[in-house]
Coordinates of C-alpha atoms in Angstrom, one line a residue:
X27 CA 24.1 41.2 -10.0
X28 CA 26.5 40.3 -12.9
X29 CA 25.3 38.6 -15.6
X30 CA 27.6 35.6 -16.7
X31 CA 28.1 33.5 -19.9
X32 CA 26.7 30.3 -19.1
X33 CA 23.1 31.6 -18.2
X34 CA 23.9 32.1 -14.8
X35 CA 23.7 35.8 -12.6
X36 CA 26.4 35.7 -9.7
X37 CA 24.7 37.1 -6.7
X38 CA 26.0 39.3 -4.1
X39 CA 27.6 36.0 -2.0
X40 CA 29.2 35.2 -5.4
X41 CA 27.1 32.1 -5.7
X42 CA 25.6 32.2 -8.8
X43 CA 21.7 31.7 -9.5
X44 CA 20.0 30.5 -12.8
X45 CA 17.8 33.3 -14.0
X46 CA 15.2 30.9 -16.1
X47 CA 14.6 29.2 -11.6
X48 CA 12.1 32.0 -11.8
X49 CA 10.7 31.4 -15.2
X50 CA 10.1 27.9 -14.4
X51 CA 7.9 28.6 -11.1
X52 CA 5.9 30.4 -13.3
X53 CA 5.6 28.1 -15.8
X54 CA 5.0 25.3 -12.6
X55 CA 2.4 27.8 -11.8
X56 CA 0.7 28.3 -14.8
X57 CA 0.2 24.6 -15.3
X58 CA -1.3 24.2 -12.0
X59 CA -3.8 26.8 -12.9
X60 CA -4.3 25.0 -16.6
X61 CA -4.9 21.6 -14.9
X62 CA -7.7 22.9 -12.3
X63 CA -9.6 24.8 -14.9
X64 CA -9.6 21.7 -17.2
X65 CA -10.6 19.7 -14.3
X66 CA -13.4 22.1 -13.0
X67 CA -14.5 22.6 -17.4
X68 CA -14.9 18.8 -17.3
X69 CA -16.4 17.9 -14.1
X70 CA -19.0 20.8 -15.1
X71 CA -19.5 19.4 -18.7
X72 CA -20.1 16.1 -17.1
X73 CA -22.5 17.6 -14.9
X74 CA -24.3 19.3 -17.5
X75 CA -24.9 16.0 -19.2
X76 CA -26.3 14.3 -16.4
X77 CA -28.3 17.8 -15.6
X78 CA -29.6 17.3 -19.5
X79 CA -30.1 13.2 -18.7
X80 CA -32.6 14.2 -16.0
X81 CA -34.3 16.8 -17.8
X82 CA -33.3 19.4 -15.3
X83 CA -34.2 23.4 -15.7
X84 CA -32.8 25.3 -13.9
X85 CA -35.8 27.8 -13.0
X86 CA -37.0 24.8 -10.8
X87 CA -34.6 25.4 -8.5
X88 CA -35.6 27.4 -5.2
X89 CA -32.5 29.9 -4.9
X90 CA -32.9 29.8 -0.9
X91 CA -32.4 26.3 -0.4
X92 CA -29.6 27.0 -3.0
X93 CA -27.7 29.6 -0.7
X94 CA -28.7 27.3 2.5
X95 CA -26.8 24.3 0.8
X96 CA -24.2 26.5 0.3
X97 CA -23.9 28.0 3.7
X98 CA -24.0 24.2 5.0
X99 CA -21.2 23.3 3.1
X100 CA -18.7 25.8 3.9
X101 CA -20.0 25.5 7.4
X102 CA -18.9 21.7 6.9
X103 CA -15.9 22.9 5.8
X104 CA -15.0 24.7 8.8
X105 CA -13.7 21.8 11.2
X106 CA -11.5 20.4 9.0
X107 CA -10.1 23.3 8.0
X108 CA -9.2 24.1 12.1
X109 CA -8.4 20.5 12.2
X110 CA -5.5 21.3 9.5
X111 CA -4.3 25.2 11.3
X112 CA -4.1 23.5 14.5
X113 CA -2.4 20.5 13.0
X114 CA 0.2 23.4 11.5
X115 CA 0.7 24.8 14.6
X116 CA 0.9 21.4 16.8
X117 CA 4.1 20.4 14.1
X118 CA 5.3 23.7 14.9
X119 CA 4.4 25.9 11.7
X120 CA 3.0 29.3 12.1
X121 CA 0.2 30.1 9.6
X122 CA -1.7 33.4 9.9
X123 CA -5.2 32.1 9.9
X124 CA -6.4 33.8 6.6
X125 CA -3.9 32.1 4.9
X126 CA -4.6 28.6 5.7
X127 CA -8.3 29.6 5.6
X128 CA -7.5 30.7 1.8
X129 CA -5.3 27.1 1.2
X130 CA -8.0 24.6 2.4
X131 CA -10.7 26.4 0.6
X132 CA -8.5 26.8 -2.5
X133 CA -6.9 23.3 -2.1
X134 CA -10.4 21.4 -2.7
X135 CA -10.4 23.0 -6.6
X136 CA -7.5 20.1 -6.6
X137 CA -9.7 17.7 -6.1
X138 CA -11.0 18.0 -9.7
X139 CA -7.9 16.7 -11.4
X140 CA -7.6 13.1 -11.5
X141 CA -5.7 11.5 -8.9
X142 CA -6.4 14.5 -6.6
X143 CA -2.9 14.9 -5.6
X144 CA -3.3 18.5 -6.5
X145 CA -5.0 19.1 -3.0
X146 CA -1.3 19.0 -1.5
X147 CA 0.2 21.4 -4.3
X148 CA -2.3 23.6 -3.7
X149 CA -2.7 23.3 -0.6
X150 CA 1.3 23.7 0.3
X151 CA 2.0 26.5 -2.5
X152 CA -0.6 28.3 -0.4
X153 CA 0.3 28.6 3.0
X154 CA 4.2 28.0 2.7
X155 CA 5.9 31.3 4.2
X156 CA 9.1 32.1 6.0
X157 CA 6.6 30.7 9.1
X158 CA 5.2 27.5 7.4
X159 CA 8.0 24.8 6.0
X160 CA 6.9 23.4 2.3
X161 CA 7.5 19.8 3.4
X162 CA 5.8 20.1 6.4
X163 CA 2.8 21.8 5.3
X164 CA 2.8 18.9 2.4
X165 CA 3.3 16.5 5.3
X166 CA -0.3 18.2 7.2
X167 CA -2.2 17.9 4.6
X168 CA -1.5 14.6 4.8
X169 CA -2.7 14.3 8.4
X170 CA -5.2 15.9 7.6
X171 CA -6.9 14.1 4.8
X172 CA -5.9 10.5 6.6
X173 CA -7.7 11.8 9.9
X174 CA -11.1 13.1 7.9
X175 CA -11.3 9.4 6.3
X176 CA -10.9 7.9 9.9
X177 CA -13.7 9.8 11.1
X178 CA -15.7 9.6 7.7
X179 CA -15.2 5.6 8.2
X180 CA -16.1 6.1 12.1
X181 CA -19.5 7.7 11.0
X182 CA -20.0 5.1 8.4
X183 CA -19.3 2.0 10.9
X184 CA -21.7 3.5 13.5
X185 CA -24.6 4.2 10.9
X186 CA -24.2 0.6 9.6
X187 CA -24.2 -0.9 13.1
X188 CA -27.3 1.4 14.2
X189 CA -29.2 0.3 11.3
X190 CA -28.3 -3.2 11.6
X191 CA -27.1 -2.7 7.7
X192 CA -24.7 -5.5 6.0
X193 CA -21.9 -6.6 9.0
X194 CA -19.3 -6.9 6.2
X195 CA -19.7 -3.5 5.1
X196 CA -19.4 -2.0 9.1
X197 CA -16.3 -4.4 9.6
X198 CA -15.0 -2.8 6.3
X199 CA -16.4 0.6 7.3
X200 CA -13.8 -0.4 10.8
X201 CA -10.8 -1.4 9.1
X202 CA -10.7 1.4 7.4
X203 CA -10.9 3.4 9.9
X204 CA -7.9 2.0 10.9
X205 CA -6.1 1.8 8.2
X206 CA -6.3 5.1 7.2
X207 CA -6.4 6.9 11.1
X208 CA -3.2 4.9 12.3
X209 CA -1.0 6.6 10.6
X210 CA -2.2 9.7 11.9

């Protein structure tokens, strides 16, 4: 590789490539990892204030009902997470299991930064490959996220019609189911 005047390093095709593209993926990445540790700092500063509101202590709380609530929730995980591989592999993408596995769990840290688009950077730095396309992996998570409202709506609608709870809410609860599952 030649090194040129203009910034540039001419490659073996003679096509020349920037040297500072792989200083700024770095940089991309180092802000990503800024962003979800000042989202996770704040969301647990806000947590310790409510914990301090409540007079909580800690040494109240029962450390196997701790590890079963953890447990449960990456068991609750689990679905969605096959929901998403299987959704890779029916838009024809081929993620090894671990690594989809590692960008779903990953992915939800994004979800700690406003506007929780970070799910779908995460998500899609993590499991793009010479097997798994950026923009479609970007495009399943997507799917994904649209599907797991449908069905979090479904579950809603059916708990307020069982419990003959407020009919505008269940209607609401159905639309949008709807709206967010049609796309899908």
């Amino acid at each position: 590789m030649k090194a040129l005047r203009d910034g540039t390093a001419a490659s073996e095709g003679g096509r020349p490539q920037r040297r500072w593209w792989g200083w700024l993926k770095l940089l991309f990445r180092v802000l990503i990892l800024v962003l979800v540790t000042w989202g996770i700092a704040k969301t647990v500063r806000q947590a310790q204030q409510e914990f301090a509101a409540h007079q909580f202590a800690w040494r109240e709380v029962d450390l196997g009902w701790l590890c079963l609530a953890a447990v449960s929730y990456v068991a609750g995980l689990a679905p969605c997470w096959v929901f998403w591989h299987r959704t890779l592999w029916a838009m024809g993408q081929r993620p090894r299991w671990q690594e989809s596995l590692r960008a779903h769990w990953i992915g939800h840290l994004g979800k700690y930064i406003p506007g929780k688009a970070m799910v779908v950077v995460l998500r899609t730095g993590l499991v793009y490959s010479e097997r798994v396309n950026r923009t479609v992996a970007a495009t399943s998570v997507f799917v994904e996220t649209l599907t797991m409202m449908a069905v979090g709506a479904f579950v809603a609608a059916v708990c307020l019609l069982l419990t003959n709870q407020n009919v505008l809410l269940m209607w609401l609860a159905v639309g949008m189911m709807v709206g967010s599952g049609a796309p899908t």
